[in-house]
mmCIF file of C-alpha atoms in Angstrom:
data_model
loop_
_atom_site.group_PDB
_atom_site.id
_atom_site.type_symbol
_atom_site.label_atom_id
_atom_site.label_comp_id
_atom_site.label_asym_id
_atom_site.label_seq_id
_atom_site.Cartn_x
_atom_site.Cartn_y
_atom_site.Cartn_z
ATOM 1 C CA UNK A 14 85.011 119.160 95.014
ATOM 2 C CA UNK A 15 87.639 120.054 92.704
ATOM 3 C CA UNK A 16 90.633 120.361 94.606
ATOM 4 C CA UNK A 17 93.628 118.618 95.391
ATOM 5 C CA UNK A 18 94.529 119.781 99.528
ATOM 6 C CA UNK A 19 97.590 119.222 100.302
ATOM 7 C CA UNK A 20 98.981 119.688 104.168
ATOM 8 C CA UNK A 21 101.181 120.879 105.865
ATOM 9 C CA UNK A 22 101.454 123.887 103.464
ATOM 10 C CA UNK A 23 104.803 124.673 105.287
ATOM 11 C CA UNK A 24 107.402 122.369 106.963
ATOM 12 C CA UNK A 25 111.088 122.395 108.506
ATOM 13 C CA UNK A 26 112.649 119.532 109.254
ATOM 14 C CA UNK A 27 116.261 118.171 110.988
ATOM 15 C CA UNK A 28 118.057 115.631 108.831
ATOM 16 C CA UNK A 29 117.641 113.369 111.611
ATOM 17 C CA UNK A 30 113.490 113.760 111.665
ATOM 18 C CA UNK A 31 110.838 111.605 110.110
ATOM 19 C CA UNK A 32 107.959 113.287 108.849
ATOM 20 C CA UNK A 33 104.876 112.786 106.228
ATOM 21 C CA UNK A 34 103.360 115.110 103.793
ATOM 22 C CA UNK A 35 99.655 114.435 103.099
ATOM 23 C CA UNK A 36 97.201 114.887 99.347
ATOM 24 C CA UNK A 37 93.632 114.659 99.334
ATOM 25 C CA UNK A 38 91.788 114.412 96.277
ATOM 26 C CA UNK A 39 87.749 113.818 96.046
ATOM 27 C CA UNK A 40 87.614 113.640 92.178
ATOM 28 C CA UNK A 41 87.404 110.126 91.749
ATOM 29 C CA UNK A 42 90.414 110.590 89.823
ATOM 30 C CA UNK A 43 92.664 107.341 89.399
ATOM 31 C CA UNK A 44 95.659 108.487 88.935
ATOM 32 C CA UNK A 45 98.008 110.478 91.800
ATOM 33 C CA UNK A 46 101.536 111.963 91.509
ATOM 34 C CA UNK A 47 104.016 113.491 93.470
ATOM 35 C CA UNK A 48 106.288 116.004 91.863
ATOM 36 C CA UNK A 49 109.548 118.266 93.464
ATOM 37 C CA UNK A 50 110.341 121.829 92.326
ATOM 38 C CA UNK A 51 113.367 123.522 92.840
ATOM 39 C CA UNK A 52 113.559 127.229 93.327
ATOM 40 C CA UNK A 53 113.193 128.470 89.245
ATOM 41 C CA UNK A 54 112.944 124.925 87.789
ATOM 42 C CA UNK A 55 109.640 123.201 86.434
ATOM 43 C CA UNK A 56 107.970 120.616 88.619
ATOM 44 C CA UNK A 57 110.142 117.409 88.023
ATOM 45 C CA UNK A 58 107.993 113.901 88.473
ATOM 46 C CA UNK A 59 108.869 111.612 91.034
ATOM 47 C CA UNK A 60 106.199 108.865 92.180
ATOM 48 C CA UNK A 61 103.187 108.042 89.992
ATOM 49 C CA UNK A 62 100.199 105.899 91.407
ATOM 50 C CA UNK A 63 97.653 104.260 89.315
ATOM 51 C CA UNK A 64 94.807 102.493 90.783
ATOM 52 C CA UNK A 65 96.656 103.050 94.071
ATOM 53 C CA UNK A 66 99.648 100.855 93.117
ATOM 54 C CA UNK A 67 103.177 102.573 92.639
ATOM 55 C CA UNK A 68 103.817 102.511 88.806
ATOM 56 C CA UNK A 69 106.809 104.478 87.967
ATOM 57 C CA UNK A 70 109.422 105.730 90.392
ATOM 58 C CA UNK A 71 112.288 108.055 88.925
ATOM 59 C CA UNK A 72 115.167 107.278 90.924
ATOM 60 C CA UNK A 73 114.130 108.684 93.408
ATOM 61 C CA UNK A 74 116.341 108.380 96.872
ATOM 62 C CA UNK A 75 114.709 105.482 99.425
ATOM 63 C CA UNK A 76 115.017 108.721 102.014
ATOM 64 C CA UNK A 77 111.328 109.497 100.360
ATOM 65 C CA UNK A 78 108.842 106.606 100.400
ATOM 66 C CA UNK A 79 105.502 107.038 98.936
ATOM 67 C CA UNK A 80 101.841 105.431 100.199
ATOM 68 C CA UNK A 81 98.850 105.181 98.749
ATOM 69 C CA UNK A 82 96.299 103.850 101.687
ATOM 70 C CA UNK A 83 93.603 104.189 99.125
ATOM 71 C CA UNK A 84 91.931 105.965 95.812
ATOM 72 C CA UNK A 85 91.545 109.080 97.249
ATOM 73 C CA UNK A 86 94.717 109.695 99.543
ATOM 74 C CA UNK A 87 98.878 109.619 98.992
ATOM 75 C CA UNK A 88 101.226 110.471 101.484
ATOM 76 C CA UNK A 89 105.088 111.045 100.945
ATOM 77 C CA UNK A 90 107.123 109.835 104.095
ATOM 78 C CA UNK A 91 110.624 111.068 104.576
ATOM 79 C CA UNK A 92 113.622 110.063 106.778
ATOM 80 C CA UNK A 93 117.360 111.339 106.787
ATOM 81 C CA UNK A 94 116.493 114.086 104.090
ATOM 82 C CA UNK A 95 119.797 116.033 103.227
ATOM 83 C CA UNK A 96 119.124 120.364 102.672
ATOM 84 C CA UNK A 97 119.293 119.861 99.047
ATOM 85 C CA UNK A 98 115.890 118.056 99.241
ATOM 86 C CA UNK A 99 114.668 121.598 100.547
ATOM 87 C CA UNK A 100 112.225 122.358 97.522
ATOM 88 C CA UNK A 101 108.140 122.453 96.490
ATOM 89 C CA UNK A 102 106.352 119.178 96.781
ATOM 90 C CA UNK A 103 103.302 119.589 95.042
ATOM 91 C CA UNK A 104 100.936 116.820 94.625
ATOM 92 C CA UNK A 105 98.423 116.032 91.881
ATOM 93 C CA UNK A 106 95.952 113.302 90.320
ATOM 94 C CA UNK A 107 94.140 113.225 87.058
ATOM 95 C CA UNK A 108 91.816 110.877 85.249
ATOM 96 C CA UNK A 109 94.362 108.910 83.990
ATOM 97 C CA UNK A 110 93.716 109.386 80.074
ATOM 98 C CA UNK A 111 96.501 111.288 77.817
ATOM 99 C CA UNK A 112 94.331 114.371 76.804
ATOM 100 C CA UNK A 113 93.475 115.113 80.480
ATOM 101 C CA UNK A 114 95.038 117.725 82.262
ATOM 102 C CA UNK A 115 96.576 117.107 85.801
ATOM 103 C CA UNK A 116 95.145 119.448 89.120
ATOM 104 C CA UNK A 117 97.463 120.563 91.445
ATOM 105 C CA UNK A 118 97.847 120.831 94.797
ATOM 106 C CA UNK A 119 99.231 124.090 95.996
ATOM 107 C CA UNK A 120 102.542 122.423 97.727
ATOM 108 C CA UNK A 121 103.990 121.563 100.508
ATOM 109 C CA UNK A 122 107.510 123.761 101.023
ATOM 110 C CA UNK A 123 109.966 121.898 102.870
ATOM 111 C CA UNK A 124 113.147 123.318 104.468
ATOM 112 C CA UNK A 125 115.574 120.728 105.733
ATOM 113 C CA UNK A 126 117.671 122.381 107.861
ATOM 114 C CA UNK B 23 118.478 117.522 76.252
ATOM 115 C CA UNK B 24 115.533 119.106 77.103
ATOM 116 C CA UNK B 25 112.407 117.406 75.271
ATOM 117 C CA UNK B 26 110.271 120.502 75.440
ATOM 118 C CA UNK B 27 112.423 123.566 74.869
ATOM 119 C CA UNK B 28 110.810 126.881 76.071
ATOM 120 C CA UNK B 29 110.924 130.591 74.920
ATOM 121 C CA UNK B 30 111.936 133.021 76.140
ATOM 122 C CA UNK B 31 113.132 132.232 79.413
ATOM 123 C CA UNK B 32 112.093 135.578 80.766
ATOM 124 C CA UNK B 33 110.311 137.900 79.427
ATOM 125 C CA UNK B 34 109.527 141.604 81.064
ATOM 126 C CA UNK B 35 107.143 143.964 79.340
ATOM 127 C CA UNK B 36 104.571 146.825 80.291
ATOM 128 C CA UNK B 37 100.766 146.776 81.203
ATOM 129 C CA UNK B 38 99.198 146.672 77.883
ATOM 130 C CA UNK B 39 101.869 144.883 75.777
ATOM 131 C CA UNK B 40 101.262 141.296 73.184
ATOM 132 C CA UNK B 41 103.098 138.967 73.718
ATOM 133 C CA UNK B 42 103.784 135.243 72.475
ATOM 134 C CA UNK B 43 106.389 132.353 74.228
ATOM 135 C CA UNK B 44 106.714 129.383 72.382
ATOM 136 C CA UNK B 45 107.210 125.371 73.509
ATOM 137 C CA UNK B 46 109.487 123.465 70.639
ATOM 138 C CA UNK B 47 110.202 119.910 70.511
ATOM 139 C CA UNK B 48 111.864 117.668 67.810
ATOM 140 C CA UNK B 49 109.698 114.783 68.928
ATOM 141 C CA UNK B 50 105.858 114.775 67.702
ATOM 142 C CA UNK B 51 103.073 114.623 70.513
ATOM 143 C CA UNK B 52 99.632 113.418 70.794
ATOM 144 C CA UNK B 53 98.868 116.313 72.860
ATOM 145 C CA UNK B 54 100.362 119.333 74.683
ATOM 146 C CA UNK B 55 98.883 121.574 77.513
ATOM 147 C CA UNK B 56 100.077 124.942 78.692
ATOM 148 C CA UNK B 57 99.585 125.540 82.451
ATOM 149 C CA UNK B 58 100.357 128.829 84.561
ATOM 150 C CA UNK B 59 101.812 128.986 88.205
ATOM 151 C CA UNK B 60 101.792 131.697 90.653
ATOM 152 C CA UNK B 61 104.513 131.808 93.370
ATOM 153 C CA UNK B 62 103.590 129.190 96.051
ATOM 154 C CA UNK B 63 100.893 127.739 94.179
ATOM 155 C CA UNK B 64 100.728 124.804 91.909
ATOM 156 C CA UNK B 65 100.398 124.791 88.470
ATOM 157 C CA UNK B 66 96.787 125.691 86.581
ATOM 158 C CA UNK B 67 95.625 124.049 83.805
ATOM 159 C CA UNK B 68 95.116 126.708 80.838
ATOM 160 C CA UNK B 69 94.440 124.568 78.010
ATOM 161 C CA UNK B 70 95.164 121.105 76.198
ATOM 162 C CA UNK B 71 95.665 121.153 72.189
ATOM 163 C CA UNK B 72 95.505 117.712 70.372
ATOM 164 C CA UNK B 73 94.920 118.567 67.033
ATOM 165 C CA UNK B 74 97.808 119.958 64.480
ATOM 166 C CA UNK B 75 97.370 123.532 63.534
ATOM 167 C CA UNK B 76 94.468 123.801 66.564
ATOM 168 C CA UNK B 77 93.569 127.616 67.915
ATOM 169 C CA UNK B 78 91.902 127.575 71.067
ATOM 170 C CA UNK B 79 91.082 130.911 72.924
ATOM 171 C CA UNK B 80 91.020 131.818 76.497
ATOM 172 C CA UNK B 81 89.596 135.334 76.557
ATOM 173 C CA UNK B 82 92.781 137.341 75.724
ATOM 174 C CA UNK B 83 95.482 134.430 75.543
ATOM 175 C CA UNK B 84 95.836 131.928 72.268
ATOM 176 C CA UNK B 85 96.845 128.709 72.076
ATOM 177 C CA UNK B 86 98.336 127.586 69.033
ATOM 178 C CA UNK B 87 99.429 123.733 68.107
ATOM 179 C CA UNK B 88 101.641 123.305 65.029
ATOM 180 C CA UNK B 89 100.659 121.601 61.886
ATOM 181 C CA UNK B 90 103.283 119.021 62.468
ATOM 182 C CA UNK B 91 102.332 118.726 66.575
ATOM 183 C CA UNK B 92 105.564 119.516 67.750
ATOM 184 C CA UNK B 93 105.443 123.148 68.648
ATOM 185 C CA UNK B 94 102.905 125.044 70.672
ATOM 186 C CA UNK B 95 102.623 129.209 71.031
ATOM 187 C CA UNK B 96 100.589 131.180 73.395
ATOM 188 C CA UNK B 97 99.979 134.946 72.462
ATOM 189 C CA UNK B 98 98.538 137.332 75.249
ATOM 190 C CA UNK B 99 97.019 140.334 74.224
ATOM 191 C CA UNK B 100 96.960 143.504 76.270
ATOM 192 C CA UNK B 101 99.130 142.306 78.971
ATOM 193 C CA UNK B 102 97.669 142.617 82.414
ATOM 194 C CA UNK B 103 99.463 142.502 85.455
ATOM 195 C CA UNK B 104 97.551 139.657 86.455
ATOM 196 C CA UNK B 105 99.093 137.749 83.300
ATOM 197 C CA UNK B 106 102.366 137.534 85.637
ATOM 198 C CA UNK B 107 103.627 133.992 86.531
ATOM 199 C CA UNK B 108 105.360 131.544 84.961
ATOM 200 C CA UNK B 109 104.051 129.432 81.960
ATOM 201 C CA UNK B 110 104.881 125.957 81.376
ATOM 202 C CA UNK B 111 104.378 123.492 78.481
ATOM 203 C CA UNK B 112 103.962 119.983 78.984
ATOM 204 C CA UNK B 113 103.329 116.623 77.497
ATOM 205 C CA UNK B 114 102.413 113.238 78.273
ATOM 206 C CA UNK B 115 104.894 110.096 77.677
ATOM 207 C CA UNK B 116 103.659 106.423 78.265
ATOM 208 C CA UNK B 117 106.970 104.652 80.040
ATOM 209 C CA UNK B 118 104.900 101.471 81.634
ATOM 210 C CA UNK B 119 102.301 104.461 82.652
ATOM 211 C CA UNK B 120 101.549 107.895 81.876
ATOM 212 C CA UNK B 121 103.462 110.373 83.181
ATOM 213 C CA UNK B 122 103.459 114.944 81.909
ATOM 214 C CA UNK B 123 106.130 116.226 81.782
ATOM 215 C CA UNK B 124 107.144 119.929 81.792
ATOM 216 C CA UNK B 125 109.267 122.613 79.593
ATOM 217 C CA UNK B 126 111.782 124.714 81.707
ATOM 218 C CA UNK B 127 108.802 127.537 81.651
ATOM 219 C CA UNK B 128 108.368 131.255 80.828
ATOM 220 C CA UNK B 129 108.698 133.464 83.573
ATOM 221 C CA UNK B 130 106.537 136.144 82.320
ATOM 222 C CA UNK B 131 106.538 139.863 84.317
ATOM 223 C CA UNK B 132 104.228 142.574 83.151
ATOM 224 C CA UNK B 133 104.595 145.469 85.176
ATOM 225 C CA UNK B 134 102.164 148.228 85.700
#
């Protein structure tokens, strides 16, 4: 298996709603990261797990809160999103060394409406 | 500032077309990869170059890594319409862990 599935592949959500966005990876990759994309912008990083502990965090807003329940899963919870967090979430994990490349999942496109 | 500055932008041409974009950085890198996205999709690794002045070849795209390892080309011949997407660079940078990081992209068009 050389994917990275992530689900739901579409989502809308009230400000007021809590919801989770799901990656799977069967790699026995180490490493797992959640990225946003705006509409004509490159992926920008957000969370980065390593050995399922959170590792960097980029400022990102406390409305998203990342979990890693173990090596091969990583979920992105959100609460009290605004509409500017409307954008791509795409998910990925790679071996962990610098010359590696990263797989992708194919998103998750959230409207916050 | 942007670390890894892309060019062009945009770039439209016809079926059949060569073409290069470019990835330029004042900062030197261990290594650089090029991937390609489709609309809705996530981005596909192409190729990683670690070694200055490197050529790798994926059937009618080049890679090229600069002597110095701070710039990167990629040079499609006979554009297909296929080809279309956009094209980012990206490099890795160690802050506590390691983390890639992306150019702006190439938002590449061929049309038929």
């Amino acid at each position: 298996d050389t994917e990275v599935t992530q689900t739901p592949k579409h989502l809308v959500m009230g400000m007021t709603n809590k919801k989770s966005l799901k990656c799977e990876q069967h790699m026995g990759h180490r490493a797992m990261y959640w990225y946003k994309q705006k509409a004509k912008k490159p992926p920008e990083l957000m969370f980065v797990y390593s050995y399922e502990k959170l590792s960097i965090n980029e400022s990102v807003p406390s409305r998203f809160s990342p979990e890693c329940p173990n090596s091969s899963l990583l979920n992105l919870h959100l609460h009290a999103l605004q509409p500017e967090d409307s954008a791509l979430y795409l998910c990925a994990s790679s071996q962990g060394s610098l010359n590696y490349g990263y797989t992708f999942g194919s998103g998750t496109r959230l409207t916050v409406v | 500032t942007q670390l890894l500055e892309q060019s062009p932008q945009f770039l439209s041409i016809q079926e059949g077309e060569n073409l290069t974009v470019y990835c330029n950085s004042s900062s030197v890198f261990s290594s650089l990869q090029w991937y390609r996205q489709e609309p809705g999709e996530g981005p596909v690794l192409l190729v990683t170059v670690v070694t200055g002045g490197e050529v790798k070849k994926l059937k009618r795209l080049t890679f090229q890594f600069g002597d110095a390892r701070k710039d990167s080309s990629l040079h499609i011949t006979a554009a297909q319409t296929g080809d279309t997407g956009l094209y980012l660079c990206a490099t890795h940078l160690i802050q506590g862990a390691q983390k890639l990081v992306f150019g702006q992209g190439t938002r590449l068009t061929i049309n038929p």
